[in-house]
XYZ file of C-alpha atoms in Angstrom:
378
model
C -17.458 2.748 0.676
C -15.610 -0.250 0.165
C -14.179 -0.978 -3.499
C -13.259 -3.935 -5.315
C -9.838 -4.503 -6.793
C -8.266 -7.355 -7.902
C -4.683 -8.464 -5.558
C -3.116 -11.142 -4.531
C -2.876 -11.684 -0.772
C 0.619 -13.429 -0.599
C 2.411 -10.310 -0.722
C 0.909 -8.843 2.161
C 1.200 -11.546 5.406
C 1.418 -10.473 8.996
C 1.594 -12.199 12.356
C -1.418 -11.143 13.479
C -3.272 -12.911 10.554
C -4.930 -10.248 8.808
C -5.437 -11.588 5.543
C -8.235 -9.424 3.679
C -7.371 -6.277 2.118
C -10.423 -3.857 1.470
C -9.577 -1.087 -0.092
C -12.138 2.029 0.949
C -11.967 4.805 -1.119
C -11.102 8.295 0.518
C -13.444 10.391 -1.673
C -14.053 10.670 -5.638
C -11.649 10.781 -8.231
C -10.930 13.700 -9.817
C -9.332 14.731 -13.157
C -7.158 12.453 -15.388
C -3.686 11.611 -14.811
C -1.168 12.462 -17.598
C -0.306 9.576 -19.890
C 2.343 9.681 -22.652
C 2.822 6.278 -24.735
C 5.857 6.103 -27.837
C 7.683 4.233 -29.449
C 11.498 4.266 -29.752
C 13.917 1.717 -31.831
C 10.716 -0.986 -31.389
C 10.214 -0.576 -27.966
C 7.297 1.201 -26.266
C 8.139 4.025 -23.857
C 5.528 4.939 -21.462
C 5.425 8.387 -19.363
C 2.526 8.014 -16.962
C 2.030 10.425 -13.716
C 0.459 9.522 -10.646
C -1.475 12.212 -8.710
C 0.073 13.735 -5.414
C -0.789 11.994 -2.405
C -2.623 11.953 -0.304
C -5.250 12.771 -2.503
C -8.999 11.849 -3.349
C -7.621 9.063 -5.858
C -5.833 7.339 -2.983
C -7.164 3.986 -1.751
C -6.648 3.512 1.968
C -6.707 0.009 3.302
C -8.644 0.091 6.649
C -6.498 -0.703 9.725
C -9.579 -2.787 11.192
C -9.395 -6.965 9.667
C -12.913 -8.143 8.077
C -11.100 -11.620 8.993
C -7.994 -12.518 11.718
C -6.903 -15.850 11.760
C -4.108 -16.725 14.673
C -3.771 -14.568 17.757
C -0.792 -14.529 20.409
C -1.797 -17.648 23.037
C -4.059 -19.413 21.172
C -4.625 -23.218 20.335
C -3.252 -25.394 17.316
C -4.257 -24.830 14.426
C -4.760 -20.897 14.664
C -1.340 -20.495 16.622
C 0.830 -18.922 14.088
C 4.483 -18.669 14.273
C 6.672 -17.184 11.504
C 4.182 -16.977 8.618
C 5.759 -17.436 5.328
C 3.013 -16.809 2.767
C -0.390 -16.689 2.727
C -3.191 -16.864 -0.311
C -6.843 -16.550 -0.851
C -8.591 -19.020 -3.334
C -11.161 -17.780 -5.723
C -14.142 -19.493 -3.377
C -12.477 -17.220 -0.512
C -11.076 -19.859 0.983
C -7.333 -19.068 2.585
C -4.333 -21.303 2.577
C -1.283 -20.309 4.855
C 2.212 -21.492 4.878
C 3.178 -21.408 8.795
C 7.013 -20.930 8.917
C 7.550 -22.577 12.301
C 5.776 -26.202 11.925
C 6.191 -25.793 7.760
C 2.524 -26.922 7.757
C -0.009 -25.884 4.911
C -3.632 -24.741 6.529
C -6.300 -24.531 4.769
C -9.205 -21.947 6.352
C -12.557 -21.351 5.095
C -14.405 -17.671 4.144
C -14.973 -17.375 7.704
C -11.695 -18.255 9.397
C -12.559 -21.946 10.644
C -9.546 -24.399 10.126
C -10.353 -27.008 7.433
C -7.390 -29.308 7.210
C -3.418 -29.080 7.567
C -0.964 -31.047 5.634
C 3.247 -30.808 5.139
C 5.493 -30.368 7.839
C 9.225 -30.110 8.383
C 11.552 -33.145 7.165
C 12.763 -34.993 3.591
C 9.797 -36.561 2.361
C 7.818 -35.833 -0.568
C 4.957 -34.396 1.513
C 7.682 -32.461 3.650
C 9.894 -28.738 3.268
C 12.879 -27.464 4.483
C 14.626 -23.917 5.150
C 11.805 -21.163 4.223
C 9.591 -22.090 1.630
C 7.337 -19.916 -0.870
C 4.348 -20.625 -1.768
C 1.912 -19.211 -4.565
C -1.496 -19.968 -5.715
C -1.973 -21.748 -9.770
C -5.683 -21.311 -11.057
C -7.775 -21.816 -9.760
C -7.132 -23.545 -6.548
C -3.415 -25.437 -6.460
C -0.851 -24.979 -4.157
C 2.349 -24.454 -5.292
C 5.236 -24.459 -3.227
C 9.000 -24.098 -3.914
C 10.749 -25.852 -1.603
C 14.716 -24.446 -1.236
C 15.948 -26.764 1.251
C 15.070 -29.840 -1.224
C 15.553 -27.700 -4.369
C 12.119 -28.623 -5.823
C 8.678 -27.293 -6.838
C 5.706 -29.147 -5.618
C 1.843 -28.939 -6.773
C -0.901 -29.717 -4.085
C -4.644 -29.587 -4.296
C -6.455 -28.185 -1.237
C -7.064 -31.972 0.462
C -3.460 -32.134 0.484
C -2.764 -34.418 -2.340
C 0.457 -34.312 -3.884
C -0.554 -33.720 -7.652
C 3.497 -33.600 -8.829
C 6.862 -32.167 -8.277
C 10.151 -31.034 -9.962
C 13.831 -31.105 -8.936
C 15.803 -28.522 -9.699
C 19.083 -29.793 -8.199
C 20.528 -29.428 -11.603
C 19.451 -26.025 -12.073
C 21.238 -25.107 -8.791
C 24.471 -27.196 -10.040
C 24.683 -25.406 -13.098
C 24.527 -22.398 -11.101
C 27.671 -23.641 -9.284
C 26.169 -24.868 -6.302
C 25.029 -21.681 -5.000
C 21.187 -22.197 -3.598
C 19.124 -19.724 -5.949
C 15.945 -18.447 -4.759
C 12.884 -17.514 -6.410
C 11.867 -13.993 -6.184
C 8.305 -15.052 -7.432
C 6.926 -18.370 -8.185
C 4.056 -17.576 -11.125
C 0.583 -19.269 -10.747
C 1.859 -20.724 -14.061
C 4.498 -22.433 -12.449
C 7.439 -20.335 -13.421
C 9.986 -19.212 -11.622
C 11.795 -15.377 -11.676
C 14.955 -16.735 -10.045
C 17.995 -14.816 -8.500
C 21.655 -16.562 -7.640
C 24.098 -14.731 -5.768
C 27.590 -14.136 -7.621
C 30.429 -16.108 -6.119
C 33.129 -14.009 -5.139
C 35.558 -13.160 -1.860
C 33.608 -10.826 0.341
C 36.458 -10.640 2.848
C 36.463 -8.246 5.808
C 34.317 -4.742 5.489
C 31.720 -3.463 2.915
C 30.980 -5.171 -0.081
C 28.586 -5.254 -3.322
C 26.355 -7.628 -3.752
C 25.170 -8.353 -7.086
C 22.752 -11.390 -8.191
C 22.017 -13.397 -11.696
C 18.205 -13.360 -12.797
C 16.884 -15.376 -14.645
C 13.145 -17.004 -15.685
C 13.403 -20.276 -15.056
C 10.433 -23.108 -16.105
C 8.416 -25.306 -13.957
C 10.819 -28.143 -14.757
C 13.694 -26.468 -14.164
C 14.908 -25.085 -17.463
C 16.197 -21.972 -17.972
C 14.338 -19.738 -20.069
C 16.532 -16.635 -20.183
C 19.316 -15.429 -18.102
C 18.843 -11.541 -17.849
C 22.898 -11.549 -16.312
C 23.980 -9.703 -13.552
C 22.783 -6.970 -11.456
C 23.054 -4.778 -8.143
C 21.226 -6.012 -5.480
C 22.243 -3.613 -3.054
C 25.615 -3.763 -0.733
C 26.501 -5.128 2.914
C 29.137 -5.595 5.059
C 31.487 -8.567 6.211
C 32.467 -9.254 9.479
C 35.635 -11.105 10.020
C 33.902 -13.812 12.159
C 31.859 -14.639 8.970
C 28.405 -12.648 9.761
C 27.175 -10.243 6.825
C 24.670 -7.271 7.037
C 22.496 -6.095 4.422
C 22.649 -2.282 3.874
C 19.842 -0.261 3.443
C 20.411 2.135 0.714
C 22.449 0.660 -2.234
C 21.481 0.481 -5.496
C 19.482 -2.649 -6.294
C 17.622 -4.247 -9.296
C 13.829 -5.701 -8.551
C 11.643 -7.710 -10.347
C 8.212 -9.152 -10.895
C 7.079 -11.998 -13.029
C 3.549 -11.410 -14.756
C 1.430 -12.399 -17.485
C 3.331 -13.579 -20.842
C 2.923 -10.796 -22.862
C 4.567 -8.802 -20.272
C 6.911 -11.927 -19.045
C 9.488 -9.969 -16.448
C 9.243 -6.478 -15.085
C 12.604 -4.682 -13.295
C 13.090 -1.262 -12.111
C 16.095 0.263 -12.519
C 18.761 0.630 -9.717
C 19.224 4.364 -9.170
C 15.852 5.928 -10.540
C 12.226 5.273 -11.143
C 12.043 3.267 -14.064
C 10.349 -0.065 -14.996
C 11.701 -2.443 -17.963
C 9.351 -4.937 -18.850
C 10.836 -8.353 -20.942
C 9.142 -10.958 -22.713
C 10.359 -14.471 -21.698
C 13.130 -14.614 -23.900
C 14.538 -11.196 -22.706
C 13.053 -8.890 -25.295
C 12.575 -5.258 -24.038
C 9.132 -4.414 -24.820
C 8.566 -1.638 -22.865
C 10.017 1.203 -20.668
C 7.800 2.716 -18.046
C 8.968 5.907 -16.467
C 6.689 8.133 -13.664
C 7.986 11.632 -11.850
C 7.757 9.887 -8.585
C 10.866 11.605 -6.380
C 13.685 9.414 -4.425
C 13.170 9.907 -0.534
C 15.903 11.637 1.302
C 17.890 9.353 3.999
C 17.128 11.549 6.417
C 18.564 11.801 10.287
C 16.052 9.718 11.438
C 16.009 6.944 8.411
C 19.843 6.616 9.743
C 19.292 6.456 13.330
C 16.744 3.975 12.537
C 19.313 1.694 10.633
C 22.072 2.057 13.161
C 19.848 0.507 16.072
C 18.627 -1.954 13.720
C 22.102 -3.029 13.363
C 22.922 -2.905 17.057
C 20.059 -4.820 17.644
C 21.413 -7.667 15.469
C 25.159 -7.502 16.336
C 23.783 -7.809 19.918
C 21.478 -11.108 18.884
C 24.796 -12.795 17.590
C 27.065 -11.775 20.386
C 28.837 -8.784 18.790
C 29.452 -5.758 20.530
C 28.474 -2.160 20.617
C 31.649 -1.498 18.802
C 31.140 -3.950 15.760
C 27.690 -2.297 15.234
C 29.392 1.107 14.932
C 31.897 -0.364 12.360
C 29.579 -1.600 10.387
C 27.087 1.101 9.935
C 30.231 3.922 9.557
C 31.702 1.459 7.422
C 28.572 0.959 4.983
C 28.020 3.650 2.271
C 24.848 5.957 2.690
C 23.807 8.045 -0.421
C 21.701 11.191 -0.295
C 18.574 9.298 -1.475
C 17.094 6.198 -0.847
C 16.425 3.722 -3.755
C 13.094 4.551 -5.461
C 11.643 1.027 -5.631
C 10.798 -1.050 -2.442
C 8.904 -4.301 -4.350
C 6.974 -5.155 -7.095
C 4.307 -7.932 -7.884
C 1.398 -8.415 -10.231
C -2.079 -8.644 -9.379
C -4.134 -11.406 -10.432
C -5.920 -8.907 -13.174
C -2.191 -8.338 -14.360
C -2.087 -4.949 -12.694
C 1.610 -4.044 -11.512
C 2.703 -3.365 -8.092
C 5.072 -0.953 -7.450
C 6.129 -0.239 -3.882
C 7.252 3.426 -3.186
C 10.588 3.352 -0.761
C 9.802 5.885 1.811
C 12.079 4.964 4.868
C 11.978 1.565 6.629
C 13.098 -1.086 4.239
C 11.150 -3.782 5.555
C 8.009 -1.864 5.368
C 5.702 -0.522 2.465
C 3.085 2.191 2.998
C 2.264 3.337 -0.569
C 1.989 1.141 -3.909
C 1.334 2.928 -6.896
C -0.986 0.485 -9.345
C -0.326 0.749 -13.086
C -2.553 -1.316 -15.684
C -0.577 -3.733 -18.615
C -0.189 -0.478 -21.035
C 1.618 1.330 -18.086
C -1.292 3.604 -17.430
C -1.253 4.328 -13.370
C -4.742 3.371 -11.663
C -4.428 4.666 -8.344
C -2.073 4.835 -5.300
C -3.117 2.263 -2.491
C -2.013 3.360 1.454
C -1.533 0.368 3.596
C -1.795 0.794 7.339
C 1.648 1.623 8.671
C 1.927 -1.295 10.732
C 1.228 -3.890 8.137
């Protein structure tokens, strides 16, 4: 039985072209999960207890796609490489940001290509270096282009509606290339910028500055500096990101609860207004996963693979792994995002930091709705 559940597709983009997420109920829901709400010094504190998974309340995304766009060895425009983002419009059209050509490709609900626009370059209709894409209601494509430091709005015919330069903002950030975690559908961005500092040779902590920026590049609120994990700096100039360090994650959502940010070392989400006022604290009894020997082995294999690709040795990879601290448990939360119905999806960090299989979904009151299980290869 298929359930209809409001969701945004841009958070899940896979190279095989699977772009339709259809949750299938694995059974009938039973009971009501616990929920407590109280006020403390003007802040709403919510405790919401998800059911243990897997159970009859878990929504399971079917591993077989309803629609597939792109295939290995295909031909343009269905040949996809390094897909950056994908969104689906209310009428079912699918918009893909192709990462190799930096084209925006529009497909019909049946997967048939309609048109392409944009490309790599320096012109007003061109992009450079890892752009991000979202959809402003009902069908305006919004693209953040970090290579040119600008935000662009397009209609689905490919016409450029307007652009905003963020170069003054980036200069204000000390010349550091800020990066939006998420571009909201009303044009606001949740920006991060690395905090400057000498890393040297060896392990280092990685702090970032977080702020809400409007569509014209003006800072609405600067939340300040937060931990964003750790890493290792090699004397040849390469840096390796750690898997296990504490980090804060953010998601920009509805105006009433503008920003959600996770706590670095426990399962807790804090909700702020656009001006930085703390409005709600949400907690849930979700246990942090242990750093198992299998996870450590996977991390070591990943580091070795990257090291060999960039010309380092196996000994270099061992020194990098041995130099980074490893806690007993993983960070509690892997990622967060708001869907179109203003529900907050909070991913559980199970093992692999590059993949999230379980999302707990909460409504705007902080009440747990369901747990969504994605296929392991998604």
